Coordinates of C-alpha atoms and ligand atoms in Angstrom, one line a residue:
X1 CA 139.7 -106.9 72.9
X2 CA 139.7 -111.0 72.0
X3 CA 137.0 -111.6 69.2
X4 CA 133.9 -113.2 70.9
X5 CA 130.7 -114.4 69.5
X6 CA 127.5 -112.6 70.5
X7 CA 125.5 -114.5 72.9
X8 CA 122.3 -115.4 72.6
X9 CA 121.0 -112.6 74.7
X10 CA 122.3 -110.1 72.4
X11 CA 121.0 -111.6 69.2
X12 CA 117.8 -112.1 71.3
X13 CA 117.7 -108.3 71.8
X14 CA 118.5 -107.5 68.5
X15 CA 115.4 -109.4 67.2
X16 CA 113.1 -107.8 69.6
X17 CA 114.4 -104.2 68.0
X18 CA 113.5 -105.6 65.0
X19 CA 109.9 -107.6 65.6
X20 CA 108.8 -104.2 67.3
X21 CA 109.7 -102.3 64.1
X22 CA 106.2 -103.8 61.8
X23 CA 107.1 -103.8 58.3
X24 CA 104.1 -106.0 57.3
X25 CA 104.4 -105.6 53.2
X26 CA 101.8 -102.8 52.3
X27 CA 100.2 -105.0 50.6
X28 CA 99.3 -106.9 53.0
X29 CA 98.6 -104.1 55.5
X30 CA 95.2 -104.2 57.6
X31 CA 94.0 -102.1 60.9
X32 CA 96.6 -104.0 62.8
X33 CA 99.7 -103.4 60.4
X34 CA 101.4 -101.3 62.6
X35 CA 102.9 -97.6 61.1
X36 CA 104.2 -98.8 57.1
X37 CA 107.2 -99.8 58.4
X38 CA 109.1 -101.2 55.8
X39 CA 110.5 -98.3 54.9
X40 CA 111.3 -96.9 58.6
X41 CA 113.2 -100.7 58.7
X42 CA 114.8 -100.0 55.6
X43 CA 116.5 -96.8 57.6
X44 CA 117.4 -98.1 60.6
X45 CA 119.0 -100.7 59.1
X46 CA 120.7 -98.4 56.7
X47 CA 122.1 -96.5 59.9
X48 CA 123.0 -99.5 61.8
X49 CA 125.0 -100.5 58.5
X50 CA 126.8 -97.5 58.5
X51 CA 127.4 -97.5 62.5
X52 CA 128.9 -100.6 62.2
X53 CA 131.7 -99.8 59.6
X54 CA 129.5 -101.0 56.7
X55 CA 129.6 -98.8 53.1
X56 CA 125.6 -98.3 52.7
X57 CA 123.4 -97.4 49.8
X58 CA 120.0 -97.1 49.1
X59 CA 117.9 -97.7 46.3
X60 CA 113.8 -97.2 46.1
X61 CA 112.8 -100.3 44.4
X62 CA 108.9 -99.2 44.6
X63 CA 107.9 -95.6 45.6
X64 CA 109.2 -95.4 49.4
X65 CA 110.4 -98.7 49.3
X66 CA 114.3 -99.0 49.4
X67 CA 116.3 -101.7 49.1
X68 CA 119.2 -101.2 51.5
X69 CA 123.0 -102.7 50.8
X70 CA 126.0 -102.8 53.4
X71 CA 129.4 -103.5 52.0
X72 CA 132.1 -104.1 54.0
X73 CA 135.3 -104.5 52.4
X74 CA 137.7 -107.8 52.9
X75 CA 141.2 -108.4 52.9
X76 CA 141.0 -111.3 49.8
X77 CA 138.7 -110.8 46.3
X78 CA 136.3 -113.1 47.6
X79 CA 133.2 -111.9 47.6
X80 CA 130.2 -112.8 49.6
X81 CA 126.7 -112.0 49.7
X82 CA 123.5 -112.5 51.8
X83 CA 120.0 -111.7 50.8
X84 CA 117.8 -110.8 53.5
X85 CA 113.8 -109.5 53.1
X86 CA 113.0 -106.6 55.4
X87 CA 109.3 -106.9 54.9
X88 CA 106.9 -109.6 56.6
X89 CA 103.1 -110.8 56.2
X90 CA 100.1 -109.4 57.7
X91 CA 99.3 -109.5 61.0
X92 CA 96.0 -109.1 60.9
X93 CA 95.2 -113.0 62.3
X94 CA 97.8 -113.6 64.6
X95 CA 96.9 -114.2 68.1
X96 CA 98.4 -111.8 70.7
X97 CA 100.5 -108.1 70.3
X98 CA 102.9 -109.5 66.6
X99 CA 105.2 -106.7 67.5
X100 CA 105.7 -106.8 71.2
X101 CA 109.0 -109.0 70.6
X102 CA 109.1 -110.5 73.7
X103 CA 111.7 -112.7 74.6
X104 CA 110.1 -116.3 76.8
X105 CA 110.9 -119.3 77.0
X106 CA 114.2 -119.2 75.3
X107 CA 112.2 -117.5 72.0
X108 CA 111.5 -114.7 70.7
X109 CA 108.0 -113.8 69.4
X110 CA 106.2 -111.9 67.2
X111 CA 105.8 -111.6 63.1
X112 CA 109.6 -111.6 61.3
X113 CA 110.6 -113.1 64.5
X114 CA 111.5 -116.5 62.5
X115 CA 110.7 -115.2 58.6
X116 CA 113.4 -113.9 58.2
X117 CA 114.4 -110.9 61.0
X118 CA 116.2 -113.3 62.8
X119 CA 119.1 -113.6 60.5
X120 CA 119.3 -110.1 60.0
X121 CA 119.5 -110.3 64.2
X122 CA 122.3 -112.7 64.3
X123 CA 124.4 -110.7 61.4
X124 CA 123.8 -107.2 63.1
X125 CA 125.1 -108.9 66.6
X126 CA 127.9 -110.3 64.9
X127 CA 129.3 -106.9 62.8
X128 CA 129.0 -105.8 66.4
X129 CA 131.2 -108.2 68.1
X130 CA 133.5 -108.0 65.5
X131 CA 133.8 -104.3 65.3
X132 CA 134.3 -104.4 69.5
X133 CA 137.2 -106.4 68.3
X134 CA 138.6 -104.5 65.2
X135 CA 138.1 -108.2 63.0
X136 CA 137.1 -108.1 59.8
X137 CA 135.9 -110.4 57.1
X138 CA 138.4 -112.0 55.3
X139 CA 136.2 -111.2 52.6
X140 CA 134.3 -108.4 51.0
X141 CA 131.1 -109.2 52.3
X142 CA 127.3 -107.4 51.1
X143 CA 124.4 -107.2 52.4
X144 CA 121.4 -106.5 50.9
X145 CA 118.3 -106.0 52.7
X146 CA 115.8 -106.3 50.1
X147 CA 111.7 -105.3 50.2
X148 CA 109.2 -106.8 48.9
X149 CA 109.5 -110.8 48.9
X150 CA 106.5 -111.6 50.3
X151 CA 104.0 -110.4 47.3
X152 CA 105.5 -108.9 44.4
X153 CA 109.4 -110.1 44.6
X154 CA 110.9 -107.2 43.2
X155 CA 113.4 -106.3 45.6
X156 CA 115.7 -109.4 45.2
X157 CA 115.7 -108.5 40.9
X158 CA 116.7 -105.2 42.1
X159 CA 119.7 -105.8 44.0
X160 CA 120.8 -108.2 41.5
X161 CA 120.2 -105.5 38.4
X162 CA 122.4 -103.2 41.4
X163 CA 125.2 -105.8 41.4
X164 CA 125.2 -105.9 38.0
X165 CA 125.6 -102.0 37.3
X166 CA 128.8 -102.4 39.7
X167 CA 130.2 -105.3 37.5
X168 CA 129.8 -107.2 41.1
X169 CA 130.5 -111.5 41.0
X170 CA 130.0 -112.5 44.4
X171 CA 131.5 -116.3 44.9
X172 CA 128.8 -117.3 47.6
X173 CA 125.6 -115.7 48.3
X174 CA 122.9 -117.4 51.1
X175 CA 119.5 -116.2 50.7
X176 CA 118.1 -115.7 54.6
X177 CA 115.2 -117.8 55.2
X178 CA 113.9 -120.3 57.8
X179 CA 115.1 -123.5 57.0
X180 CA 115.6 -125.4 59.8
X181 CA 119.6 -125.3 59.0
X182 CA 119.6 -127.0 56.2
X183 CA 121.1 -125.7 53.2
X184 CA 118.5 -125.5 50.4
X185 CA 120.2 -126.2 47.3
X186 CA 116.2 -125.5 44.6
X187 CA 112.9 -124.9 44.5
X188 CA 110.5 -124.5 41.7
X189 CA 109.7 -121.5 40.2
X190 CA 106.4 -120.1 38.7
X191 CA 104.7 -118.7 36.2
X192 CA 101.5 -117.0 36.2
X193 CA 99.1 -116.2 33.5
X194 CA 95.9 -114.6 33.1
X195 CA 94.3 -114.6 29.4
X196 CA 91.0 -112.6 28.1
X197 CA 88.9 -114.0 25.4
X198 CA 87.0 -112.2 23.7
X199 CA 83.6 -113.1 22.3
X200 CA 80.5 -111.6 21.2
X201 CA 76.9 -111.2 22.4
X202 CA 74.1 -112.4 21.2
X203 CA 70.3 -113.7 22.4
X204 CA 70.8 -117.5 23.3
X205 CA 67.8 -117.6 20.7
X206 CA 69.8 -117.1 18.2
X207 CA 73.4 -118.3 18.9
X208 CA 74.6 -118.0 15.5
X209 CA 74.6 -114.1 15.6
X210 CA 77.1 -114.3 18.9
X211 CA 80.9 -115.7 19.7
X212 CA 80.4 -118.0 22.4
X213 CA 83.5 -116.6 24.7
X214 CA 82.9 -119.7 27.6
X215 CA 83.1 -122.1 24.8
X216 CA 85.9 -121.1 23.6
X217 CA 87.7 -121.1 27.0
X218 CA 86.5 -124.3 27.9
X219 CA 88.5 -125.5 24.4
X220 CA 91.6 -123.4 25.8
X221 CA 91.2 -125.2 29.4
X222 CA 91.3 -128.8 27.6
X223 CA 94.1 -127.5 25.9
X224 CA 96.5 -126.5 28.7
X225 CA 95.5 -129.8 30.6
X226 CA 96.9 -131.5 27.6
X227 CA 99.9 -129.5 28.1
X228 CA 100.3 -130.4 32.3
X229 CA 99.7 -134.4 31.1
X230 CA 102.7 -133.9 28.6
X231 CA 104.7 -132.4 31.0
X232 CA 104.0 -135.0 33.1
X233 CA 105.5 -137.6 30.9
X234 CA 109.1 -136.2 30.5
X235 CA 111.8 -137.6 32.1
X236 CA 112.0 -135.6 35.5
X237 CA 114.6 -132.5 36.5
X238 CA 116.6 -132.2 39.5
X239 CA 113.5 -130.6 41.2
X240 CA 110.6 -132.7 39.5
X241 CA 108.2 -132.3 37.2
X242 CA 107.0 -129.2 35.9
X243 CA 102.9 -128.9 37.2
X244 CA 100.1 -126.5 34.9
X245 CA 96.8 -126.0 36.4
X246 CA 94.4 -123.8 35.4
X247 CA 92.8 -122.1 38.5
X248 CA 90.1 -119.8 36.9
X249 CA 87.5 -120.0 34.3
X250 CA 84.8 -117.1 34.5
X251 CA 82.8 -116.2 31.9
X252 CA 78.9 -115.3 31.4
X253 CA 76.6 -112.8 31.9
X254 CA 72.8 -114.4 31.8
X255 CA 71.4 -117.6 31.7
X256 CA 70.2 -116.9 27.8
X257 CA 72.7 -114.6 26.7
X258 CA 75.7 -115.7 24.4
X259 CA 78.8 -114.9 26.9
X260 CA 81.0 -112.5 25.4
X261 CA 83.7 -112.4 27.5
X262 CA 85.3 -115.5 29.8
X263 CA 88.6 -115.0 31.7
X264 CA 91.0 -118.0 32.4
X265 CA 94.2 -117.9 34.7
X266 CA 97.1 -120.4 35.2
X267 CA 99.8 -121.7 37.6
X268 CA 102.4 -123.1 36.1
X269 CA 105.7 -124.8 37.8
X270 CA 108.8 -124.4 36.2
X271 CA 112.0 -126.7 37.4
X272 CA 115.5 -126.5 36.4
X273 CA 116.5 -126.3 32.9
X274 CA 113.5 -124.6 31.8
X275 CA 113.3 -120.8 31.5
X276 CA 110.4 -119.0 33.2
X277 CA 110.3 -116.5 30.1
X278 CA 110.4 -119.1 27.7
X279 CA 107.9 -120.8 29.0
X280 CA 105.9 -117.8 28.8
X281 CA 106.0 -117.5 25.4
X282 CA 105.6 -121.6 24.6
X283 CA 101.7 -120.8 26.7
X284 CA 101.6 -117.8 24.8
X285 CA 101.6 -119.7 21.3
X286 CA 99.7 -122.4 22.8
X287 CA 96.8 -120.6 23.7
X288 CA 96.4 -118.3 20.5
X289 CA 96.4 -122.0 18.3
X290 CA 93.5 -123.5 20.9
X291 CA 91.4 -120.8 21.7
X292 CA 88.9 -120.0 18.3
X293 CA 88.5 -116.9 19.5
X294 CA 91.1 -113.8 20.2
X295 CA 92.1 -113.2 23.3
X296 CA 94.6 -111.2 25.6
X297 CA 97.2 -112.4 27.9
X298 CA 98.8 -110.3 31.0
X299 CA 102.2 -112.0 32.8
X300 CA 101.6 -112.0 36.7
X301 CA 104.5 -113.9 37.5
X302 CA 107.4 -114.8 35.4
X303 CA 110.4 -116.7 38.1
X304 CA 113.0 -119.0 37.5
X305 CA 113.0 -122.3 39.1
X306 CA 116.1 -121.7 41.4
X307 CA 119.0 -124.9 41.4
X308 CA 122.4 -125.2 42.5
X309 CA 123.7 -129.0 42.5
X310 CA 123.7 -130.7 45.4
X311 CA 127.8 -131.4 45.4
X312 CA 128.4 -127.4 45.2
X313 CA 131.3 -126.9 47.3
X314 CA 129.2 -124.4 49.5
X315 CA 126.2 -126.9 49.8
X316 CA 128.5 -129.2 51.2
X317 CA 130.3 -126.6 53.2
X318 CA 127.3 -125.5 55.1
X319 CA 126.0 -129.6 55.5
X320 CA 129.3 -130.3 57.1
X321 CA 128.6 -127.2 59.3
X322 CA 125.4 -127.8 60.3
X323 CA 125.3 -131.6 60.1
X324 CA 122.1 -131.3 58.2
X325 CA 122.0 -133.0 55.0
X326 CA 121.2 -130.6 51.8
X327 CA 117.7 -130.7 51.0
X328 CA 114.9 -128.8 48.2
X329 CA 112.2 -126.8 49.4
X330 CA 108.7 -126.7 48.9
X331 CA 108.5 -123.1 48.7
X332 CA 110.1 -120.2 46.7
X333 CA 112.3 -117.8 47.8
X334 CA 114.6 -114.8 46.2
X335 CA 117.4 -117.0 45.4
X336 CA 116.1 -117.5 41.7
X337 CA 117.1 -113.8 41.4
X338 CA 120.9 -114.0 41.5
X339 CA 121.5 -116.4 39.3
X340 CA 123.9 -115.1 37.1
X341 CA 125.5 -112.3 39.6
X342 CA 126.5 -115.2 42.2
X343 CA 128.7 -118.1 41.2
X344 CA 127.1 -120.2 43.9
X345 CA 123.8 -120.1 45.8
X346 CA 122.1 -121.4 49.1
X347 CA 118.9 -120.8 51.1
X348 CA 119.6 -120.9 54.8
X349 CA 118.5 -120.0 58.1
X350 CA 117.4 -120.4 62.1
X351 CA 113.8 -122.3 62.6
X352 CA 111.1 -124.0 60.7
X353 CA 109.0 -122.6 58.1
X354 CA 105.5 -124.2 59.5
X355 CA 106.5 -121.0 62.0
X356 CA 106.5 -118.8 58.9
X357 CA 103.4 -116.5 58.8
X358 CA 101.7 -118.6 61.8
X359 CA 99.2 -116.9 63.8
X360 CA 102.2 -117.1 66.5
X361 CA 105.4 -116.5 65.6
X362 CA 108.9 -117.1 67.0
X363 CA 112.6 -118.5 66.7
X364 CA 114.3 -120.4 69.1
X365 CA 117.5 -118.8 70.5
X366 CA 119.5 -121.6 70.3
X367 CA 119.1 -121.9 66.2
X368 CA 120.2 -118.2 66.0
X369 CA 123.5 -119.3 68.3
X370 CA 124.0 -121.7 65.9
X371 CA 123.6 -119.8 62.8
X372 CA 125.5 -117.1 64.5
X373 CA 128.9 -120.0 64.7
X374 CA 128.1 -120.2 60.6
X375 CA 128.3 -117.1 59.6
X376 CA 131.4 -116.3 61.5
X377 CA 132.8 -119.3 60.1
X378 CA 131.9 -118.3 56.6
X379 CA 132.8 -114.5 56.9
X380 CA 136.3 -115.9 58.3
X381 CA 135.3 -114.1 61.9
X382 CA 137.0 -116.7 64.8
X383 CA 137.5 -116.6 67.7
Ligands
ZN1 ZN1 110.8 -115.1 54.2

């Protein structure tokens, strides 16, 4: 049977399998979440994998939480890679049934619909249609469906830690997210910090007795602002400038008390040629010289700024492709996680973000017909 690609109809109804499977990130589950489905979407797509001629393992990133990868071997030592998230956002303020998966209006609807099920929908249809035909990739090709982007971001760490048990280079790998088909060549990373200080009590009669804890993270907030304004006076990186605000100062316990304890938390960007941990440990050193008093300091986030220049040959690959010019994004994705088990990196993928955890939903079935062209470009599947 002549290699065909799948039509729109078939991607469509692939997506709708996979919309009406919730798998709304646990922590972001309400009354409307659905069964936690992550997991039940981490099997199914572990048996369509091996259904459709894929090598599959698992691995439980988080308890109950696997991260599932399809191999599927090549004819060349190319290898190539996608990333795509199995889990979505809440539900709980979206307007109508999120997992009906109802195809209209040449759409399909409901949450993952556009962020990011639809990819895994176009790649499904495709191993489909090209296991109907006996093609297969030129070369070796893995999937990893990966849990947990949406809050914690530990599923795309894990595959890459998996890769790297296996000794596993891939030459391309395109992180699966809605992108309007543009290739996204960075985006910033972030790191987030919360620190403790640690004061002393005392009756506001008598401050002397007491370590004024508020005080001394009012001196620690100055501090880190000085910080953002000498960031902002470096020369800028490929994606900008680096950005620190603080976002929390708490402290005090009575109007005439001496606080003893005040708790400050920070954002900070980080851009190319910067190293998320290092800049940990530069805030780190800042604070304990500012802040008079001792204090405590717990990591919340700690991600690389992801960049890939702009005249990579699979940037320009994909531009020529889609005829959309390469572009950064305003948002993160898991592409910061590969960066030294993939020799080249791109975020792609059917739709717009504004869709992205909407209060409706949905991908237009055209996009996926175009992705679906791409990828069988890319994988070597033609007609
Ligand atoms: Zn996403």
């Amino acid at each position: 049977m002549p290699f065909t690609l799948p039509t729109g109809a078939q991607m469509a109804t692939w997506l709708s399998r996979l919309v009406q499977l919730p798998s709304v990130s646990p922590d972001q589950a309400g009354p409307r979440a659905g069964a936690p489905g992550e997991a039940l979407l981490a099997a199914a797509v572990a048996g369509w994998f091996a259904a459709l001629g894929g090598e599959v393992h698992t691995e439980d990133v988080l308890p109950h939480r696997p991260n599932v990868y399809g191999v599927w071997r090549g004819e060349s030592d190319r290898w190539l890679a996608v990333d795509v998230h199995l889990d979505t956002v809440s539900v709980e303020g979206m307007t109508g049934d999120p997992f009906d998966g109802r195809i209209a209006q040449g759409r399909v609807y409901g949450r993952g619909a556009v962020d990011t099920k639809a990819s895994l929908a176009i790649m499904l249809a495709l191993l489909e249609a090209m296991q109907a035909s006996g093609v297969r990739p030129t070369a070796n090709l893995l999937i990893a469906a990966t849990v947990d982007e949406e809050v914690g971001a530990t599923g795309a760490p894990a595959a890459a830690d998996w890769m790297r048990r296996g000794d596993l280079m891939v030459d391309e790998l395109l992180v699966a997210e809605a992108t309007s088909l543009a290739p996204i060549y960075g985006h910033k990373g972030v790191v987030r910090i919360e620190f403790q200080i640690q004061g002393k009590a005392a009756h506001s009669s008598q401050p002397h007795r007491g370590q004024n804890a508020v005080v001394a993270g009012a001196q620690l907030a100055l501090a880190l602002q000085a910080e953002h304004e000498r960031l902002q006076s470096q020369p800028p990186a490929g994606l900008g400038l680096p950005a620190l605000t603080v976002t929390i100062l708490q402290g005090g316990t009575g109007i005439n008390v001496v606080p003893d304890a005040c708790r400050l938390a920070l954002d900070r960007r980080v851009v190319d040629g910067e190293r998320a941990a290092a800049v940990v440990a530069q805030l780190g050193d800042l604070a304990q010289a500012a802040c008079p008093l001792p204090l405590t300091m717990t990591v919340q986030k700690e991600i690389d700024a992801f960049y890939q220049p702009v005249d990579a040959s699979f940037i320009r690959q994909l531009s020529e492709w889609t005829g959309q010019p390469p572009q950064t994004a305003p948002y993160g994705t898991n592409a910061w996680a590969y960066a030294d088990v993939a020799r080249q990196r791109v975020v792609f993928g059917p739709g717009a973000i504004d869709q992205a955890h909407a209060a409706e939903e949905w991908v237009e079935i055209a996009a996926m017909e175009q992705v679906a062209t791409i990828y069988a470009r890319w994988w070597g599947a033609t007609p």
